[in-house]
PDB file of C-alpha atoms in Angstrom:
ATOM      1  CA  UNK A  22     -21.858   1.952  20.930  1.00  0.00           C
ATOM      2  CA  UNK A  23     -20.113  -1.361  20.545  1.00  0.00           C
ATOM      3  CA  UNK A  24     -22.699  -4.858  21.392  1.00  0.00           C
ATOM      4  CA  UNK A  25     -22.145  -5.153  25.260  1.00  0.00           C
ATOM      5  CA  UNK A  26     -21.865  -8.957  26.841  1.00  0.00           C
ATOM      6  CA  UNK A  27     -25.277 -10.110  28.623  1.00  0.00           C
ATOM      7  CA  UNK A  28     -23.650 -10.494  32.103  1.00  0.00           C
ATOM      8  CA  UNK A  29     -22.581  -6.335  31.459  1.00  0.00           C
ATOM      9  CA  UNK A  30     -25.808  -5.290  30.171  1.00  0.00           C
ATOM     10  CA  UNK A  31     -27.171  -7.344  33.670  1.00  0.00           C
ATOM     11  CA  UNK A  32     -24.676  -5.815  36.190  1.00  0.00           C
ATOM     12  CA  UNK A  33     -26.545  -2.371  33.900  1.00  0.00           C
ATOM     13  CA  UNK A  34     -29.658  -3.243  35.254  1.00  0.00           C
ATOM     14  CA  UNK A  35     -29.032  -3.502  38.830  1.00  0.00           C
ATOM     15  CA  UNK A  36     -26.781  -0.345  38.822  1.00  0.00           C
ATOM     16  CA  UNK A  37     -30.061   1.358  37.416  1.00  0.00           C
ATOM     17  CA  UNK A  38     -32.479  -0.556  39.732  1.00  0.00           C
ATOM     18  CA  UNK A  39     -29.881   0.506  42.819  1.00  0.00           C
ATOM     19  CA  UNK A  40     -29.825   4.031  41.567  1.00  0.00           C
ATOM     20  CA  UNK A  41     -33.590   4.372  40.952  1.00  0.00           C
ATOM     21  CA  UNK A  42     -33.958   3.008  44.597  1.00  0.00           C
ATOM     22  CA  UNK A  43     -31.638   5.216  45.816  1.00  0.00           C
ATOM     23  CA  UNK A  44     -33.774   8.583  43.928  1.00  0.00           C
ATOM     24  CA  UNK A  45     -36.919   6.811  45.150  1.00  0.00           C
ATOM     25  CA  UNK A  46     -35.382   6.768  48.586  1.00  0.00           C
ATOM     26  CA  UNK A  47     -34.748  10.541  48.140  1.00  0.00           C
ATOM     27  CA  UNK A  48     -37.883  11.565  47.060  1.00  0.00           C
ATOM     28  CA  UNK A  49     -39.785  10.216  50.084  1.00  0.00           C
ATOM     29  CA  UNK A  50     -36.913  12.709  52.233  1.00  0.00           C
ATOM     30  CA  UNK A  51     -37.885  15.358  49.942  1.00  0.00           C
ATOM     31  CA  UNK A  52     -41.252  14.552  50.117  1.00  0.00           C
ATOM     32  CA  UNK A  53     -42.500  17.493  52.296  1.00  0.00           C
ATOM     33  CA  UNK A  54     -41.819  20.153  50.096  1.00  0.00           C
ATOM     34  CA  UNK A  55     -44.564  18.646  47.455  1.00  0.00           C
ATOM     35  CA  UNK A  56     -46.930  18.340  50.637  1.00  0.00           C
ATOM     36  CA  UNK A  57     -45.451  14.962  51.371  1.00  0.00           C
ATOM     37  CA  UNK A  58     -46.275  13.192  48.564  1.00  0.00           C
ATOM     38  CA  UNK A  59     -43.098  11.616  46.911  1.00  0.00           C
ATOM     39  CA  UNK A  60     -44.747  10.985  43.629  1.00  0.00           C
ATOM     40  CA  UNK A  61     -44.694  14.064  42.118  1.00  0.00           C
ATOM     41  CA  UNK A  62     -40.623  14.370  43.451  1.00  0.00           C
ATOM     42  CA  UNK A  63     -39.976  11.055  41.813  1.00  0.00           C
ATOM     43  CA  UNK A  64     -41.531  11.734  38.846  1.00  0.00           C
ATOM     44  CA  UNK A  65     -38.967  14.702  37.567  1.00  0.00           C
ATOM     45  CA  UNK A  66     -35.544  14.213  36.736  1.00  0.00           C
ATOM     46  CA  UNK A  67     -33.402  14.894  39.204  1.00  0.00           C
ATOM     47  CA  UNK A  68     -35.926  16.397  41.548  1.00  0.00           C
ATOM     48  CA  UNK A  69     -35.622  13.953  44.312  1.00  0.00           C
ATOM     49  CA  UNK A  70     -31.934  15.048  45.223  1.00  0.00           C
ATOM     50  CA  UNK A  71     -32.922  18.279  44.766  1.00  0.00           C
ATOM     51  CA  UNK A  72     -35.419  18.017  47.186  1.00  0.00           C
ATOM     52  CA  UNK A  73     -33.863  15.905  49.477  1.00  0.00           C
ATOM     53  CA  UNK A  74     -31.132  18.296  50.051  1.00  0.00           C
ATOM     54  CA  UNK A  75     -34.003  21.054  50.650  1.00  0.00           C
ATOM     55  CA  UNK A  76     -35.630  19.404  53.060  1.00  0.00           C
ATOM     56  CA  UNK A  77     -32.238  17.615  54.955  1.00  0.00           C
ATOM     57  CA  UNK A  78     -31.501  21.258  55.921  1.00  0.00           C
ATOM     58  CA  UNK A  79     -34.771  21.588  57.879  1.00  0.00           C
ATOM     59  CA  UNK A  80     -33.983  18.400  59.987  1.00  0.00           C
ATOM     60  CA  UNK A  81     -33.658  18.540  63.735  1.00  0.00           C
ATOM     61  CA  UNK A  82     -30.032  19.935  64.997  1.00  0.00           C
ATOM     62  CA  UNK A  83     -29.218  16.428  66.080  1.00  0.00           C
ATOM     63  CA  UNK A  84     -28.850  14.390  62.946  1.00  0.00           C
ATOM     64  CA  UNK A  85     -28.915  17.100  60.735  1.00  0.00           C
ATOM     65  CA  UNK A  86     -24.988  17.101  59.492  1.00  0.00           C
ATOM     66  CA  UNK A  87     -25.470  13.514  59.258  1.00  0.00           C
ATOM     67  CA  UNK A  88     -28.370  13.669  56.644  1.00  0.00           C
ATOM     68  CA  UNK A  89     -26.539  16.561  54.837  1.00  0.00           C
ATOM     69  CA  UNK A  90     -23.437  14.098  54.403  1.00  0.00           C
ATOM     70  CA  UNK A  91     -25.571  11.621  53.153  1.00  0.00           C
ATOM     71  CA  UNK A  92     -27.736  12.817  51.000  1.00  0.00           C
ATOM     72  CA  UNK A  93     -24.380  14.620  49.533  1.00  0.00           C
ATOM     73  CA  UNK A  94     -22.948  11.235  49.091  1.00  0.00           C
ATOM     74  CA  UNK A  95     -26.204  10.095  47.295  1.00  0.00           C
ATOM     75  CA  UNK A  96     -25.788  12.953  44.825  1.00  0.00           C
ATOM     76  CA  UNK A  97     -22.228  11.771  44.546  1.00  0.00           C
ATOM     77  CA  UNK A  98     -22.636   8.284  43.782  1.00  0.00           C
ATOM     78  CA  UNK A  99     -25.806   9.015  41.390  1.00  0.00           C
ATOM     79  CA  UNK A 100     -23.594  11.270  39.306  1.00  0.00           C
ATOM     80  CA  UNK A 101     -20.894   8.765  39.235  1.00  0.00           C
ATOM     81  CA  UNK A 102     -23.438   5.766  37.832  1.00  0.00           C
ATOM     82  CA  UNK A 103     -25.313   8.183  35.399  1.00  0.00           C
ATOM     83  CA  UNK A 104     -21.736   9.198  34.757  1.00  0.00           C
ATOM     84  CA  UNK A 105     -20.204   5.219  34.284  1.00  0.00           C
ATOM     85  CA  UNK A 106     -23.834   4.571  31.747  1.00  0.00           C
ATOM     86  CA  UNK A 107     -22.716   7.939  29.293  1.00  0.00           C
ATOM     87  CA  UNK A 108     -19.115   6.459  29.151  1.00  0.00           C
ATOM     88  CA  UNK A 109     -20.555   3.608  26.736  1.00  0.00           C
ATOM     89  CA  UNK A 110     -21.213   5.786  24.187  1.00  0.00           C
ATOM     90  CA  UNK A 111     -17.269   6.902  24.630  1.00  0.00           C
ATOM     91  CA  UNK A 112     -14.143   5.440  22.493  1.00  0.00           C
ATOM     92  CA  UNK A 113     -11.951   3.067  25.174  1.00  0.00           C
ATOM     93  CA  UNK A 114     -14.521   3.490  27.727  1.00  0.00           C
ATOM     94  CA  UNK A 115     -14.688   0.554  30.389  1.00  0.00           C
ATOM     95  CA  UNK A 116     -17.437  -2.070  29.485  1.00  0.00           C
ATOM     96  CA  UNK A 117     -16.909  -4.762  31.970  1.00  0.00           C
ATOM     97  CA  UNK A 118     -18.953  -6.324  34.495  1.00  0.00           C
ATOM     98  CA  UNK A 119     -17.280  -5.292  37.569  1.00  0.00           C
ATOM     99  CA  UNK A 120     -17.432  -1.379  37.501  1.00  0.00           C
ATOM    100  CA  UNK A 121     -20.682  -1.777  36.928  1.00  0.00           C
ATOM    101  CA  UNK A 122     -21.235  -4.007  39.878  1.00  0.00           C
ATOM    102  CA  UNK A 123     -19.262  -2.096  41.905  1.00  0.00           C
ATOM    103  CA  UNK A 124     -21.447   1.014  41.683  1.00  0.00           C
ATOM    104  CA  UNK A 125     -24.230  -0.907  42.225  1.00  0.00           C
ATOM    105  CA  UNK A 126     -23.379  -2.011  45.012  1.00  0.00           C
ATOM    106  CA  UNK A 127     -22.356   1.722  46.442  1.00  0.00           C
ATOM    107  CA  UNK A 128     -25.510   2.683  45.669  1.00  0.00           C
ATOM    108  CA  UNK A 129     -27.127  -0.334  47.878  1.00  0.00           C
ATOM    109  CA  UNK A 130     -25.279   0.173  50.481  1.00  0.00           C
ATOM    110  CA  UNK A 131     -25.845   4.119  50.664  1.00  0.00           C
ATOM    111  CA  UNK A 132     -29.194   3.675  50.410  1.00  0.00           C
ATOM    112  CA  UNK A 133     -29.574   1.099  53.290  1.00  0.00           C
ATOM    113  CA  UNK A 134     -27.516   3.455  55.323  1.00  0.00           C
ATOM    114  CA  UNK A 135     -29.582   6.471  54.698  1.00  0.00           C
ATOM    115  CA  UNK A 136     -32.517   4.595  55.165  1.00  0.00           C
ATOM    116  CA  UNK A 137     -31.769   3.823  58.330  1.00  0.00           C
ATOM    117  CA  UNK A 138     -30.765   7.287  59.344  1.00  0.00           C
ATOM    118  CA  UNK A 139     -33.957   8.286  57.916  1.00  0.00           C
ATOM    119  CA  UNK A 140     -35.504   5.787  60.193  1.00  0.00           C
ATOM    120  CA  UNK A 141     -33.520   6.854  62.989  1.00  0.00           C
ATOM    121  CA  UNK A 142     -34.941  10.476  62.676  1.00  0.00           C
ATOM    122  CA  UNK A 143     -38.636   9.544  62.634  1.00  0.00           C
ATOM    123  CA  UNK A 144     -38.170   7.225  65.555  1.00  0.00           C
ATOM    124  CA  UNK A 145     -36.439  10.313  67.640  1.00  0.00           C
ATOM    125  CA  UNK A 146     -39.286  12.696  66.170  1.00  0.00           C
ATOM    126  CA  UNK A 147     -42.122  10.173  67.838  1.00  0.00           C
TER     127      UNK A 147
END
């Protein structure tokens, strides 16, 4: 891999920080299957969207497609920023800034939005 330019290897960072989130986000909706402790989700690879999309199917009728859809998308855009960080190690892969950013900023805003679902559903379960 080829030396990357400090405002790349920083637009890195918060793609990782957003995507960590995003799991750690996940593994609180997944959460029930490990008694409803997220630690033990979050601490295994890949686990949390695993066990997110266990649990999503469980959720009341009324925002259950919704969940589905996004915790889908989360698998999506996760697989599309682990996907972006292998490409470095690639001949003529794209090193700049901006995709970087970009996905980062997917992953924020998918997170935010499932958050809020999530919050959604515990407010209609009280």
């Amino acid at each position: 891999m080829e030396t990357l330019a400090e405002e790349t290897l920083a637009a890195i960072g918060r793609m990782t920080v957003a995507a960590t989130d995003l799991e750690h986000l996940l593994a609180w909706v997944g959460a029930d299957r490990s008694g409803g402790n997220p630690d033990p989700v979050f601490a295994v690879p890949g686990e949390p969207l695993r066990a997110a999309r266990g649990a999503v199917e469980f959720a009341a009728p009324a925002h259950r497609e919704e969940l589905i859809r996004y915790v889908e998308a989360a698998g999506t855009q996760l697989a599309l920023s682990q996907a972006a960080l292998r490409s470095l190690w690639k001949a003529n892969a794209r090193r700049d800034r901006a995709t970087f950013d970009e996905l980062a900023a997917r992953l924020v805003r998918l997170r935010g939005m499932l958050g809020e679902l999530v919050e959604s559903h515990l407010q209609a379960q009280r």
